[in-house]
Every structure is written in structure tokens, then in C-alpha cells.
XYZ file of C-alpha atoms in Angstrom:
311
model
C 5.676 13.523 -6.492
C 9.350 12.644 -6.792
C 8.813 11.861 -10.476
C 7.046 15.196 -10.976
C 10.057 16.957 -9.428
C 12.421 15.128 -11.785
C 10.183 15.873 -14.782
C 10.109 19.561 -13.900
C 13.884 19.622 -13.507
C 14.322 17.882 -16.859
C 12.057 20.456 -18.511
C 14.220 23.237 -17.077
C 17.449 21.684 -18.387
C 16.076 21.230 -21.922
C 14.341 24.597 -22.348
C 17.444 26.383 -23.660
C 18.063 23.840 -26.417
C 14.568 23.883 -27.880
C 12.724 26.064 -30.365
C 10.594 28.922 -28.980
C 7.370 26.960 -29.487
C 8.815 23.881 -27.774
C 10.156 25.993 -24.903
C 6.697 27.407 -24.383
C 5.119 23.930 -24.356
C 7.706 22.551 -21.934
C 7.293 25.527 -19.626
C 3.532 25.033 -19.684
C 3.913 21.317 -18.961
C 6.096 22.108 -15.956
C 3.589 24.686 -14.742
C 0.716 22.172 -15.082
C 2.640 19.538 -13.101
C 3.233 21.894 -10.207
C -0.316 23.237 -10.366
C -1.542 19.647 -10.022
C 0.751 19.185 -7.021
C -0.648 22.326 -5.418
C -4.284 21.366 -6.074
C -3.850 17.875 -4.664
C -1.954 19.196 -1.654
C -4.841 21.578 -1.025
C -7.316 18.701 -1.380
C -5.392 16.648 1.167
C -5.279 19.623 3.520
C -9.050 20.008 3.173
C -9.515 16.331 4.031
C -7.393 16.754 7.140
C -9.265 19.868 8.216
C -12.693 18.357 7.518
C -12.001 14.921 8.981
C -10.023 15.746 12.088
C -11.348 12.640 13.811
C -9.909 10.619 10.916
C -6.550 12.442 10.916
C -4.630 9.162 10.843
C -5.939 8.631 7.291
C -4.249 11.804 6.086
C -1.161 10.896 8.069
C -0.910 7.581 6.221
C -1.239 9.344 2.877
C 1.490 11.774 3.907
C 3.706 8.941 5.124
C 3.278 7.038 1.865
C 4.268 10.032 -0.274
C 6.937 11.523 2.009
C 8.682 8.170 2.218
C 9.829 8.566 -1.384
C 11.783 11.633 -0.246
C 13.632 9.642 2.428
C 11.820 11.210 5.390
C 11.538 7.914 7.299
C 15.138 6.735 7.373
C 14.378 4.123 10.053
C 12.911 1.939 7.300
C 16.276 1.691 5.565
C 18.120 -0.011 8.393
C 19.531 -3.467 7.898
C 21.354 -4.327 4.697
C 22.782 -7.705 5.654
C 21.041 -10.841 4.471
C 18.414 -12.121 6.884
C 15.621 -14.689 6.845
C 12.013 -13.599 6.754
C 10.763 -14.269 10.281
C 7.415 -12.458 10.324
C 4.717 -12.325 7.640
C 2.098 -9.587 7.727
C -1.384 -10.769 6.775
C -3.358 -7.637 7.644
C -4.979 -5.283 5.168
C -4.309 -1.555 5.005
C -6.190 0.499 7.617
C -5.875 -2.137 10.321
C -3.114 -0.307 12.160
C -0.370 -1.339 9.751
C 1.505 1.960 10.171
C 1.449 1.614 13.951
C 2.562 -1.966 13.541
C 5.352 -0.884 11.198
C 6.626 1.587 13.794
C 6.545 -1.155 16.435
C 8.402 -3.643 14.240
C 11.042 -1.055 13.356
C 11.483 -0.502 17.086
C 12.078 -4.245 17.468
C 14.781 -4.159 14.785
C 12.853 -5.461 11.781
C 13.217 -4.224 8.218
C 9.795 -3.933 6.598
C 8.927 -4.884 3.011
C 5.609 -3.393 1.875
C 3.907 -1.621 -1.029
C 6.478 1.148 -1.107
C 9.277 -1.410 -1.174
C 7.651 -3.144 -4.137
C 7.627 0.149 -6.047
C 11.067 1.382 -5.034
C 12.792 -1.904 -5.874
C 10.932 -2.325 -9.155
C 9.426 -5.623 -7.998
C 5.811 -4.999 -9.024
C 5.961 -6.760 -12.444
C 7.697 -9.748 -10.869
C 5.066 -10.070 -8.121
C 2.304 -9.871 -10.726
C 3.916 -12.614 -12.789
C 4.601 -14.682 -9.657
C 0.926 -14.446 -8.687
C -0.174 -15.638 -12.135
C 2.199 -18.609 -12.112
C 1.219 -19.587 -8.580
C -2.525 -19.439 -9.162
C -2.285 -20.899 -12.651
C -0.184 -23.971 -11.930
C 0.900 -23.852 -8.289
C 4.433 -22.896 -9.372
C 6.182 -21.012 -6.548
C 9.534 -20.561 -8.307
C 9.106 -16.825 -8.910
C 7.720 -16.201 -5.424
C 10.641 -18.070 -3.891
C 13.068 -16.077 -6.048
C 11.541 -12.774 -4.930
C 11.603 -13.943 -1.342
C 15.300 -14.751 -1.603
C 15.958 -11.325 -3.166
C 14.290 -9.396 -0.367
C 15.977 -11.536 2.275
C 19.350 -10.815 0.644
C 18.590 -7.110 1.163
C 17.930 -7.579 4.853
C 14.138 -7.555 4.963
C 12.769 -9.563 7.870
C 9.033 -8.929 7.613
C 6.353 -8.267 4.988
C 3.481 -5.958 5.732
C 0.323 -4.365 4.364
C -1.746 -4.771 1.204
C -1.100 -6.285 -1.344
C 1.787 -8.233 0.228
C -0.693 -9.728 2.689
C -2.312 -11.565 -0.237
C 0.873 -13.632 -0.561
C 0.972 -14.430 3.171
C -0.393 -18.014 2.877
C 2.203 -19.115 0.324
C 4.996 -17.216 2.107
C 4.084 -19.073 5.304
C 4.492 -22.362 3.412
C 7.838 -21.357 1.946
C 9.181 -20.168 5.309
C 7.797 -22.686 7.829
C 9.775 -21.165 10.716
C 8.186 -17.747 10.226
C 5.159 -16.472 12.125
C 2.086 -14.818 10.635
C 0.662 -11.633 12.115
C -2.715 -10.354 10.940
C -3.560 -6.873 12.127
C -7.301 -6.375 12.562
C -9.875 -3.824 13.677
C -12.650 -4.490 16.211
C -15.005 -5.358 13.330
C -14.969 -5.855 9.575
C -17.473 -3.007 9.302
C -15.084 -0.501 10.891
C -12.287 -1.767 8.653
C -14.282 -1.332 5.433
C -15.211 2.195 6.504
C -11.563 3.098 7.084
C -10.436 1.284 3.917
C -12.937 3.266 1.853
C -11.732 6.517 3.418
C -8.058 5.935 2.621
C -9.019 5.018 -0.939
C -10.704 8.410 -1.217
C -7.490 10.111 -0.116
C -5.014 8.029 -2.113
C -7.351 7.815 -5.091
C -5.463 10.701 -6.706
C -2.820 8.193 -7.822
C -5.216 6.588 -10.338
C -6.033 9.989 -11.856
C -4.341 12.183 -14.421
C -1.599 13.377 -14.205
C -0.408 10.849 -11.614
C -1.557 7.789 -13.570
C 0.882 8.759 -16.312
C 3.742 8.659 -13.817
C 2.897 5.732 -11.550
C 0.839 2.593 -12.144
C -1.098 1.921 -8.929
C -3.604 -0.482 -10.478
C -1.275 -3.393 -9.779
C -3.075 -3.737 -6.424
C -6.310 -4.490 -8.246
C -4.644 -6.899 -10.660
C -2.868 -8.883 -7.927
C -6.085 -9.075 -5.909
C -7.950 -10.410 -8.930
C -5.262 -13.014 -9.617
C -4.840 -14.239 -6.048
C -8.460 -14.212 -4.844
C -10.570 -13.691 -7.993
C -11.861 -10.483 -6.422
C -13.323 -7.847 -8.734
C -12.343 -4.430 -7.412
C -14.063 -1.815 -9.556
C -11.848 1.257 -9.829
C -13.298 4.664 -10.711
C -13.309 5.095 -14.501
C -13.803 8.034 -16.832
C -16.421 9.317 -17.529
C -18.734 7.295 -15.262
C -16.971 8.107 -11.990
C -14.336 10.693 -12.860
C -14.649 14.368 -13.791
C -12.017 15.701 -16.214
C -12.122 19.527 -16.170
C -8.829 19.665 -18.094
C -7.210 17.066 -20.365
C -4.393 16.547 -17.859
C -6.342 16.803 -14.599
C -9.058 14.568 -13.121
C -11.186 14.438 -9.977
C -12.934 11.346 -8.607
C -16.658 11.848 -8.028
C -17.659 8.282 -7.109
C -15.974 5.166 -5.745
C -17.910 2.197 -7.155
C -15.793 -0.282 -5.216
C -17.370 0.903 -1.973
C -20.632 2.675 -2.780
C -23.043 -0.277 -2.513
C -23.808 -2.668 0.321
C -22.907 -5.577 -1.959
C -19.455 -4.085 -2.636
C -18.803 -3.518 1.068
C -20.032 -7.008 1.913
C -17.577 -8.459 -0.616
C -14.674 -6.710 1.154
C -15.822 -8.078 4.515
C -16.036 -11.582 3.094
C -12.523 -11.299 1.661
C -11.186 -10.168 5.042
C -12.927 -13.028 6.840
C -11.747 -15.574 4.276
C -8.082 -14.704 4.717
C -8.324 -14.805 8.509
C -10.186 -18.135 8.550
C -7.627 -19.568 6.133
C -4.826 -18.944 8.624
C -6.803 -20.048 11.659
C -7.549 -23.357 9.940
C -4.067 -24.049 8.582
C -1.589 -22.707 11.147
C -1.003 -23.743 14.753
C -1.747 -21.140 17.412
C 1.921 -20.458 18.053
C 2.410 -19.400 14.418
C -0.610 -17.138 13.924
C -1.904 -14.098 15.776
C -4.850 -11.844 14.910
C -3.692 -8.617 16.528
C -5.518 -5.385 17.310
C -2.960 -2.632 17.878
C -5.283 -1.173 20.533
C -4.339 -4.111 22.755
C -0.824 -2.724 23.128
C 2.615 -4.264 23.190
C 1.984 -7.257 25.445
C 0.237 -9.648 22.984
C 2.758 -8.842 20.242
C 5.797 -9.355 22.465
C 4.362 -12.593 23.811
C 3.702 -13.857 20.279
C 7.254 -13.019 19.218
C 8.711 -14.557 22.404
C 10.216 -11.247 23.523
C 10.464 -10.755 27.263
C 10.584 -6.993 27.846
C 8.357 -5.828 30.708
C 9.464 -2.214 30.336
C 8.494 -2.080 26.649
C 5.234 -3.953 27.325
C 4.225 -1.156 29.707
C 4.772 1.574 27.120
C 2.071 3.006 24.864
C 1.908 1.330 21.470
C 3.002 3.538 18.551
């Protein structure tokens, strides 16, 4: 959305210097961008109205987008160098936004998907994943880790950063690993599919021309050899206009086999930590259990905070 705003502004500044035909085309391009914004905003509003019981899904989508406008300034705290002390191993839709709010309350600075995009780190993480899985070389991962620590980040969180959690735990042996979970893998897959429906607009025209969100799929394939089938045109996507698309099907979640593969991936990552890390370094945490287990795991003695409702 921020890039659409900048594009529209750039069109406005260049209109006067162009030929009449070019001015008309630029004006139409700006109109189409804002029309797409309006349509997708309406679609999100419809989701929120229709799925009131799932309102947290829409809230996460709003948080993801609004963050680019600086509406969650608490994330930006901490600019002094610090060592990564907590590694998030949980997937999206396991309470990661609640967990983020809790960790911000405890003074952490969170590095997640948005951080990867804002700092321009995505290509480096993709290359680091390839080198690590190809030859076991952790040089690029260690370099990225040092970079984010130099900027004050103390914890990683959410997908796809959770895919790097095992190697990050090796590189920072004093850190702890926290895997947010739901009561069951089935409930997680259901919620994961729902948020993909909402955020799926980012793999469609016009957004796909502005922001590459398929890096999630590529990193997942590299790190765990997992084939995540994205909606593709024309099999799963309707294109009523050359610049505008609508997803009709989500092949990555529409069959029992696809959903079972997600559950297996979730179980594999959890079992990997349970087998390799001592109990004092790993916690599978359901945010519904409140502050107490988290504070105990982090060795924080705060009875007053433990009695409060979790974010």
C-alpha cells in the first residue's frame, strides 16, 4: 500500500511534463491503483463482517499492512546492539501477534517477516538458506544474525523466520527457543488457511508487481523441501481486468493431503526441538495459558504481570 501511495504521488508529479496521451495514461494508472486499493479494502471489510468469530485474522492482516505506515511504533524501540536471546519457532496463526505484544512489553525488539522486507534482507535470507542446505555453510546466516543484533533485535518471530530457528539455536547457544502452538495441528491448519485467504491479495495483480511475497514459498522449499502450491493463473485465479486478479481456489489447502502435509511439517519442527534441546532451552507455548509459563521460561519473577490477562 505504501508503494502504491508513492507510485500515485510520482504519477502526479510527472503529469505536467508529459504529452497529453502520456498524461492520460498516467492518470488512468493512478486511478487503477487506487481503485484496486478500494476493492481490496472492501474485500477485507467483507471478510471481517462475515467472519466475526475469526476477527483476529482480519486484525493480523490490518496489522501487517498498517505497520508499513508506522502505526505500531513500539516495534521500533531499541537501536543499541544486543544479542539474540529468544528464537521464535512458531508458525503464523499460533498466537504470534499476541506473543509479539507480550515480548514488546518485556522490552524485546522483534525481527519478523515485516523486518525482513523493510530492511531489504529477503534476498540474503534466501541465499543463506541455499548455502546452508546445500553445503552446511552458515556464514551468510551468521552475518545476517550479526546485522540484526547490531540493530538491537533481541528475538525472531513468525514464519518464515521460524524455519531458521534450529540453526539460529546452534549459532546462539545461550538463546532460548519458544514455539507458539495451538491446541491441535488441525486448528492451526484451519487458521493458517484462513489468513492465507485474507493475505492472498499480495500474490495477485497489481500487488505482485510491487511486492514479491513468494519468498516464503521459496525459503520453505529450500529449508524443508516442502512444496507449497500457490494459486496460479488461470487454474486458480480469475483476471477480470489485465491489472486486477481475484483468487478463486487455494490449492495449498484444498485437499486432505495438502492439509496433512502442513500438519506433518508442524510436527516435524516441534519434534526436532524436543529431541535436540534441553527442557530449559525449549518451550512449546499456547498463548491461552497466559503469562505464567512464559515468565517462568524466561526466568522473570513478576507476580503482578503473571496475574494479568495475556495480550
